[in-house]
Amino acid sequence: DLFIGGSETAATALQWAMSELLNNPRVMQKAQDEVRRVLYRQERITEENLSSLHYLHLVIKETLRLHPPAPLLLPRECREPCQILGFDVPKGAMVLVNAWSIGRDPSYWHAPEEFMPERFEQNNADFRGTDFEYMPFGAGRRICPGMTFGLANIELALASLLYHFDWKLPRGMQAGDLDMTETMAVTARREADLLVAPVVRVPV
């Protein structure tokens, strides 16, 4: 279950990261420039290289803010009767935390619908559950157990895609034309498959 959960959510996040980069050519160019500068003349990316990819980490954080792979996190159960914001919550009630909505709440985020990785240069919100305005993997004892595995998959795969290839939208499409409709289930996947054309830049 750990590997399946980590693989599924990582694949979903990777698809959204590429979608947002294709819709935002400035961000795509900046991320590719960093990856190609750090990995200059290397044949492949290693785990050791990833710590030097500062902007790539910002891209991933921003992707997870807008598109948390599990939008409602894992269900919780209320252990004792309580009152939250004037609402009575009985013991045993199932509680769902809407991480998707929290990540787009203008009370916490400036221009929340815009894809701006640079926002995390000033905002130290951490995805490990210590900041409740940003918790794509949950928080506390019930935080996603596959978080580290999933993040490593996303970082390595995204860095490889940006290093080895340039990416083009289908003929006739411009940046901003990409359909970003989500389909909500256990994971929030793209409704339509992402179809793009790779152009080899650094041979694999």
PDB file of C-alpha atoms in Angstrom:
ATOM      1  CA  ASP A   1       0.000   0.000   0.000  1.00  0.00           C
ATOM      2  CA  LEU A   2       2.850   2.384   0.828  1.00  0.00           C
ATOM      3  CA  PHE A   3       4.486   1.980  -2.586  1.00  0.00           C
ATOM      4  CA  ILE A   4       1.190   2.042  -4.503  1.00  0.00           C
ATOM      5  CA  GLY A   5       0.037   5.170  -2.666  1.00  0.00           C
ATOM      6  CA  GLY A   6       3.379   6.888  -3.149  1.00  0.00           C
ATOM      7  CA  SER A   7       3.517   5.998  -6.851  1.00  0.00           C
ATOM      8  CA  GLU A   8      -0.048   7.090  -7.648  1.00  0.00           C
ATOM      9  CA  THR A   9       0.181  10.434  -5.878  1.00  0.00           C
ATOM     10  CA  ALA A  10       3.653  11.097  -7.312  1.00  0.00           C
ATOM     11  CA  ALA A  11       2.414  10.422 -10.857  1.00  0.00           C
ATOM     12  CA  THR A  12      -0.526  12.776 -10.305  1.00  0.00           C
ATOM     13  CA  ALA A  13       1.709  15.544  -8.928  1.00  0.00           C
ATOM     14  CA  LEU A  14       4.186  15.105 -11.787  1.00  0.00           C
ATOM     15  CA  GLN A  15       1.424  15.440 -14.363  1.00  0.00           C
ATOM     16  CA  TRP A  16       0.210  18.659 -12.719  1.00  0.00           C
ATOM     17  CA  ALA A  17       3.738  20.055 -12.450  1.00  0.00           C
ATOM     18  CA  MET A  18       4.302  19.572 -16.180  1.00  0.00           C
ATOM     19  CA  SER A  19       0.874  21.059 -16.942  1.00  0.00           C
ATOM     20  CA  GLU A  20       1.598  24.186 -14.907  1.00  0.00           C
ATOM     21  CA  LEU A  21       5.073  24.562 -16.430  1.00  0.00           C
ATOM     22  CA  LEU A  22       3.695  24.299 -19.962  1.00  0.00           C
ATOM     23  CA  ASN A  23       1.064  26.902 -19.110  1.00  0.00           C
ATOM     24  CA  ASN A  24       3.760  29.191 -17.661  1.00  0.00           C
ATOM     25  CA  PRO A  25       6.726  29.328 -20.081  1.00  0.00           C
ATOM     26  CA  ARG A  26       8.685  31.795 -17.902  1.00  0.00           C
ATOM     27  CA  VAL A  27       8.652  29.327 -15.008  1.00  0.00           C
ATOM     28  CA  MET A  28       9.469  26.425 -17.333  1.00  0.00           C
ATOM     29  CA  GLN A  29      12.482  28.288 -18.726  1.00  0.00           C
ATOM     30  CA  LYS A  30      13.751  29.270 -15.284  1.00  0.00           C
ATOM     31  CA  ALA A  31      13.434  25.693 -13.986  1.00  0.00           C
ATOM     32  CA  GLN A  32      15.146  24.233 -17.073  1.00  0.00           C
ATOM     33  CA  ASP A  33      17.972  26.780 -16.887  1.00  0.00           C
ATOM     34  CA  GLU A  34      18.651  25.823 -13.276  1.00  0.00           C
ATOM     35  CA  VAL A  35      18.573  22.075 -13.916  1.00  0.00           C
ATOM     36  CA  ARG A  36      20.857  22.364 -16.959  1.00  0.00           C
ATOM     37  CA  ARG A  37      23.295  24.655 -15.160  1.00  0.00           C
ATOM     38  CA  VAL A  38      23.595  22.350 -12.131  1.00  0.00           C
ATOM     39  CA  LEU A  39      23.837  19.194 -14.250  1.00  0.00           C
ATOM     40  CA  TYR A  40      25.995  20.600 -17.039  1.00  0.00           C
ATOM     41  CA  ARG A  41      27.509  17.779 -19.145  1.00  0.00           C
ATOM     42  CA  GLN A  42      26.277  15.038 -16.845  1.00  0.00           C
ATOM     43  CA  GLU A  43      24.652  12.031 -18.461  1.00  0.00           C
ATOM     44  CA  ARG A  44      22.023  11.513 -15.814  1.00  0.00           C
ATOM     45  CA  ILE A  45      20.638  12.968 -12.605  1.00  0.00           C
ATOM     46  CA  THR A  46      21.553  11.486  -9.264  1.00  0.00           C
ATOM     47  CA  GLU A  47      19.899  11.948  -5.907  1.00  0.00           C
ATOM     48  CA  GLU A  48      22.890  14.011  -4.775  1.00  0.00           C
ATOM     49  CA  ASN A  49      22.193  16.621  -7.476  1.00  0.00           C
ATOM     50  CA  LEU A  50      18.677  17.290  -6.208  1.00  0.00           C
ATOM     51  CA  SER A  51      19.751  19.285  -3.149  1.00  0.00           C
ATOM     52  CA  SER A  52      21.203  21.986  -5.447  1.00  0.00           C
ATOM     53  CA  LEU A  53      17.958  22.470  -7.401  1.00  0.00           C
ATOM     54  CA  HIS A  54      16.457  25.266  -5.300  1.00  0.00           C
ATOM     55  CA  TYR A  55      13.994  26.601  -7.874  1.00  0.00           C
ATOM     56  CA  LEU A  56      12.816  23.112  -8.801  1.00  0.00           C
ATOM     57  CA  HIS A  57      11.849  22.589  -5.149  1.00  0.00           C
ATOM     58  CA  LEU A  58       9.816  25.827  -5.267  1.00  0.00           C
ATOM     59  CA  VAL A  59       8.033  24.570  -8.396  1.00  0.00           C
ATOM     60  CA  ILE A  60       7.128  21.331  -6.637  1.00  0.00           C
ATOM     61  CA  LYS A  61       5.899  23.154  -3.511  1.00  0.00           C
ATOM     62  CA  GLU A  62       3.700  25.428  -5.619  1.00  0.00           C
ATOM     63  CA  THR A  63       2.358  22.444  -7.573  1.00  0.00           C
ATOM     64  CA  LEU A  64       1.414  20.695  -4.327  1.00  0.00           C
ATOM     65  CA  ARG A  65      -0.297  23.859  -3.059  1.00  0.00           C
ATOM     66  CA  LEU A  66      -2.558  24.121  -6.116  1.00  0.00           C
ATOM     67  CA  HIS A  67      -2.896  20.392  -6.766  1.00  0.00           C
ATOM     68  CA  PRO A  68      -2.521  18.310  -3.593  1.00  0.00           C
ATOM     69  CA  PRO A  69      -2.551  14.699  -4.843  1.00  0.00           C
ATOM     70  CA  ALA A  70      -5.121  13.659  -2.182  1.00  0.00           C
ATOM     71  CA  PRO A  71      -7.388  16.745  -2.004  1.00  0.00           C
ATOM     72  CA  LEU A  72      -9.350  15.593   1.071  1.00  0.00           C
ATOM     73  CA  LEU A  73      -6.408  13.948   2.843  1.00  0.00           C
ATOM     74  CA  LEU A  74      -7.108  10.843   4.911  1.00  0.00           C
ATOM     75  CA  PRO A  75     -10.374  10.799   6.898  1.00  0.00           C
ATOM     76  CA  ARG A  76     -10.215  11.503  10.629  1.00  0.00           C
ATOM     77  CA  GLU A  77     -12.614  10.437  13.377  1.00  0.00           C
ATOM     78  CA  CYS A  78     -13.682  12.764  16.168  1.00  0.00           C
ATOM     79  CA  ARG A  79     -12.664  11.143  19.483  1.00  0.00           C
ATOM     80  CA  GLU A  80     -14.906  13.266  21.723  1.00  0.00           C
ATOM     81  CA  PRO A  81     -17.767  15.743  21.239  1.00  0.00           C
ATOM     82  CA  CYS A  82     -16.550  19.249  20.433  1.00  0.00           C
ATOM     83  CA  GLN A  83     -17.609  22.516  18.855  1.00  0.00           C
ATOM     84  CA  ILE A  84     -15.791  24.101  15.921  1.00  0.00           C
ATOM     85  CA  LEU A  85     -16.765  27.552  14.617  1.00  0.00           C
ATOM     86  CA  GLY A  86     -20.165  27.189  16.251  1.00  0.00           C
ATOM     87  CA  PHE A  87     -20.849  23.715  14.824  1.00  0.00           C
ATOM     88  CA  ASP A  88     -21.365  20.706  17.094  1.00  0.00           C
ATOM     89  CA  VAL A  89     -19.208  17.748  16.078  1.00  0.00           C
ATOM     90  CA  PRO A  90     -20.343  14.499  17.742  1.00  0.00           C
ATOM     91  CA  LYS A  91     -18.027  11.744  18.878  1.00  0.00           C
ATOM     92  CA  GLY A  92     -17.337   9.286  16.066  1.00  0.00           C
ATOM     93  CA  ALA A  93     -18.034  11.787  13.280  1.00  0.00           C
ATOM     94  CA  MET A  94     -15.870  11.414  10.186  1.00  0.00           C
ATOM     95  CA  VAL A  95     -13.890  14.597   9.506  1.00  0.00           C
ATOM     96  CA  LEU A  96     -12.475  15.392   6.064  1.00  0.00           C
ATOM     97  CA  VAL A  97      -9.852  18.124   5.700  1.00  0.00           C
ATOM     98  CA  ASN A  98     -10.084  19.898   2.336  1.00  0.00           C
ATOM     99  CA  ALA A  99      -6.406  20.545   1.546  1.00  0.00           C
ATOM    100  CA  TRP A 100      -7.347  21.591  -2.007  1.00  0.00           C
ATOM    101  CA  SER A 101      -9.526  24.433  -0.718  1.00  0.00           C
ATOM    102  CA  ILE A 102      -7.031  25.503   1.965  1.00  0.00           C
ATOM    103  CA  GLY A 103      -4.294  25.802  -0.668  1.00  0.00           C
ATOM    104  CA  ARG A 104      -6.461  28.230  -2.664  1.00  0.00           C
ATOM    105  CA  ASP A 105      -7.786  30.287   0.248  1.00  0.00           C
ATOM    106  CA  PRO A 106      -7.093  34.032  -0.307  1.00  0.00           C
ATOM    107  CA  SER A 107      -6.964  34.457   3.482  1.00  0.00           C
ATOM    108  CA  TYR A 108      -3.617  32.645   3.394  1.00  0.00           C
ATOM    109  CA  TRP A 109      -2.341  33.076  -0.155  1.00  0.00           C
ATOM    110  CA  HIS A 110      -1.866  36.138  -2.364  1.00  0.00           C
ATOM    111  CA  ALA A 111      -3.354  35.572  -5.858  1.00  0.00           C
ATOM    112  CA  PRO A 112      -4.100  31.948  -4.910  1.00  0.00           C
ATOM    113  CA  GLU A 113      -5.130  30.786  -8.402  1.00  0.00           C
ATOM    114  CA  GLU A 114      -1.840  31.904  -9.970  1.00  0.00           C
ATOM    115  CA  PHE A 115       1.106  29.539 -10.332  1.00  0.00           C
ATOM    116  CA  MET A 116       3.968  31.473  -8.692  1.00  0.00           C
ATOM    117  CA  PRO A 117       6.773  29.293  -7.278  1.00  0.00           C
ATOM    118  CA  GLU A 118       8.571  32.445  -6.107  1.00  0.00           C
ATOM    119  CA  ARG A 119       5.968  32.916  -3.379  1.00  0.00           C
ATOM    120  CA  PHE A 120       7.824  30.244  -1.375  1.00  0.00           C
ATOM    121  CA  GLU A 121      11.040  32.276  -1.377  1.00  0.00           C
ATOM    122  CA  GLN A 122       9.407  34.514   1.246  1.00  0.00           C
ATOM    123  CA  ASN A 123       6.915  32.014   2.662  1.00  0.00           C
ATOM    124  CA  ASN A 124       8.536  29.293   4.754  1.00  0.00           C
ATOM    125  CA  ALA A 125       5.406  27.126   4.899  1.00  0.00           C
ATOM    126  CA  ASP A 126       6.560  23.524   5.087  1.00  0.00           C
ATOM    127  CA  PHE A 127       4.676  20.523   3.713  1.00  0.00           C
ATOM    128  CA  ARG A 128       5.601  18.339   6.702  1.00  0.00           C
ATOM    129  CA  GLY A 129       2.464  19.309   8.605  1.00  0.00           C
ATOM    130  CA  THR A 130       3.713  22.188  10.768  1.00  0.00           C
ATOM    131  CA  ASP A 131       1.844  24.893   8.801  1.00  0.00           C
ATOM    132  CA  PHE A 132      -1.895  24.323   8.582  1.00  0.00           C
ATOM    133  CA  GLU A 133      -2.344  26.655   5.606  1.00  0.00           C
ATOM    134  CA  TYR A 134      -0.176  24.261   3.587  1.00  0.00           C
ATOM    135  CA  MET A 135      -0.473  20.538   4.209  1.00  0.00           C
ATOM    136  CA  PRO A 136      -0.666  18.559   0.963  1.00  0.00           C
ATOM    137  CA  PHE A 137       0.422  15.422   2.846  1.00  0.00           C
ATOM    138  CA  GLY A 138      -1.640  15.958   5.995  1.00  0.00           C
ATOM    139  CA  ALA A 139      -0.297  16.615   9.477  1.00  0.00           C
ATOM    140  CA  GLY A 140       0.397  15.019  12.837  1.00  0.00           C
ATOM    141  CA  ARG A 141       0.511  11.293  13.463  1.00  0.00           C
ATOM    142  CA  ARG A 142      -1.652  10.650  10.397  1.00  0.00           C
ATOM    143  CA  ILE A 143       0.636  12.448   7.958  1.00  0.00           C
ATOM    144  CA  CYS A 144       1.127  10.536   4.701  1.00  0.00           C
ATOM    145  CA  PRO A 145       3.638   7.725   5.394  1.00  0.00           C
ATOM    146  CA  GLY A 146       4.743   7.740   1.748  1.00  0.00           C
ATOM    147  CA  MET A 147       5.614  11.459   1.699  1.00  0.00           C
ATOM    148  CA  THR A 148       9.399  11.048   1.468  1.00  0.00           C
ATOM    149  CA  PHE A 149       9.135   8.297  -1.143  1.00  0.00           C
ATOM    150  CA  GLY A 150       6.644  10.315  -3.191  1.00  0.00           C
ATOM    151  CA  LEU A 151       8.689  13.526  -3.059  1.00  0.00           C
ATOM    152  CA  ALA A 152      11.853  11.734  -4.159  1.00  0.00           C
ATOM    153  CA  ASN A 153       9.954  10.290  -7.125  1.00  0.00           C
ATOM    154  CA  ILE A 154       8.584  13.704  -8.109  1.00  0.00           C
ATOM    155  CA  GLU A 155      11.928  15.512  -7.780  1.00  0.00           C
ATOM    156  CA  LEU A 156      13.949  12.951  -9.713  1.00  0.00           C
ATOM    157  CA  ALA A 157      11.384  12.487 -12.483  1.00  0.00           C
ATOM    158  CA  LEU A 158      10.693  16.208 -12.966  1.00  0.00           C
ATOM    159  CA  ALA A 159      14.395  17.094 -12.982  1.00  0.00           C
ATOM    160  CA  SER A 160      15.008  14.369 -15.590  1.00  0.00           C
ATOM    161  CA  LEU A 161      12.172  15.590 -17.820  1.00  0.00           C
ATOM    162  CA  LEU A 162      13.444  19.176 -17.699  1.00  0.00           C
ATOM    163  CA  TYR A 163      17.100  18.222 -18.195  1.00  0.00           C
ATOM    164  CA  HIS A 164      16.798  15.815 -21.102  1.00  0.00           C
ATOM    165  CA  PHE A 165      13.924  17.349 -23.082  1.00  0.00           C
ATOM    166  CA  ASP A 166      12.382  20.551 -24.330  1.00  0.00           C
ATOM    167  CA  TRP A 167       8.590  20.352 -24.330  1.00  0.00           C
ATOM    168  CA  LYS A 168       6.132  21.606 -26.929  1.00  0.00           C
ATOM    169  CA  LEU A 169       2.359  21.876 -26.837  1.00  0.00           C
ATOM    170  CA  PRO A 170       0.369  20.295 -29.698  1.00  0.00           C
ATOM    171  CA  ARG A 171       0.316  22.310 -32.917  1.00  0.00           C
ATOM    172  CA  GLY A 172      -1.875  25.393 -32.698  1.00  0.00           C
ATOM    173  CA  MET A 173      -1.913  25.539 -28.900  1.00  0.00           C
ATOM    174  CA  GLN A 174      -0.424  28.444 -26.970  1.00  0.00           C
ATOM    175  CA  ALA A 175       0.603  28.750 -23.329  1.00  0.00           C
ATOM    176  CA  GLY A 176      -2.582  29.206 -21.331  1.00  0.00           C
ATOM    177  CA  ASP A 177      -4.689  27.099 -23.728  1.00  0.00           C
ATOM    178  CA  LEU A 178      -4.088  23.872 -21.820  1.00  0.00           C
ATOM    179  CA  ASP A 179      -7.248  22.422 -20.264  1.00  0.00           C
ATOM    180  CA  MET A 180      -6.598  22.356 -16.502  1.00  0.00           C
ATOM    181  CA  THR A 181      -9.892  20.724 -15.501  1.00  0.00           C
ATOM    182  CA  GLU A 182      -9.544  18.367 -12.538  1.00  0.00           C
ATOM    183  CA  THR A 183     -11.459  15.216 -11.805  1.00  0.00           C
ATOM    184  CA  MET A 184     -11.967  14.724  -8.082  1.00  0.00           C
ATOM    185  CA  ALA A 185     -11.624  11.267  -6.586  1.00  0.00           C
ATOM    186  CA  VAL A 186      -9.182   9.847  -4.054  1.00  0.00           C
ATOM    187  CA  THR A 187      -6.554  11.698  -6.094  1.00  0.00           C
ATOM    188  CA  ALA A 188      -7.235  14.893  -8.072  1.00  0.00           C
ATOM    189  CA  ARG A 189      -6.060  13.910 -11.539  1.00  0.00           C
ATOM    190  CA  ARG A 190      -6.323  15.821 -14.795  1.00  0.00           C
ATOM    191  CA  GLU A 191      -9.642  15.156 -16.492  1.00  0.00           C
ATOM    192  CA  ALA A 192      -7.937  14.949 -19.902  1.00  0.00           C
ATOM    193  CA  ASP A 193      -4.623  13.233 -20.549  1.00  0.00           C
ATOM    194  CA  LEU A 194      -1.642  15.546 -20.933  1.00  0.00           C
ATOM    195  CA  LEU A 195      -0.432  15.345 -24.538  1.00  0.00           C
ATOM    196  CA  VAL A 196       2.854  17.112 -25.307  1.00  0.00           C
ATOM    197  CA  ALA A 197       5.764  16.662 -27.708  1.00  0.00           C
ATOM    198  CA  PRO A 198       9.251  16.028 -26.287  1.00  0.00           C
ATOM    199  CA  VAL A 199      12.320  17.317 -28.128  1.00  0.00           C
ATOM    200  CA  VAL A 200      15.581  15.681 -27.031  1.00  0.00           C
ATOM    201  CA  ARG A 201      18.046  18.230 -25.634  1.00  0.00           C
ATOM    202  CA  VAL A 202      20.446  15.979 -23.710  1.00  0.00           C
ATOM    203  CA  PRO A 203      20.432  12.350 -24.930  1.00  0.00           C
ATOM    204  CA  VAL A 204      19.215   9.866 -22.343  1.00  0.00           C
TER     205      VAL A 204
END
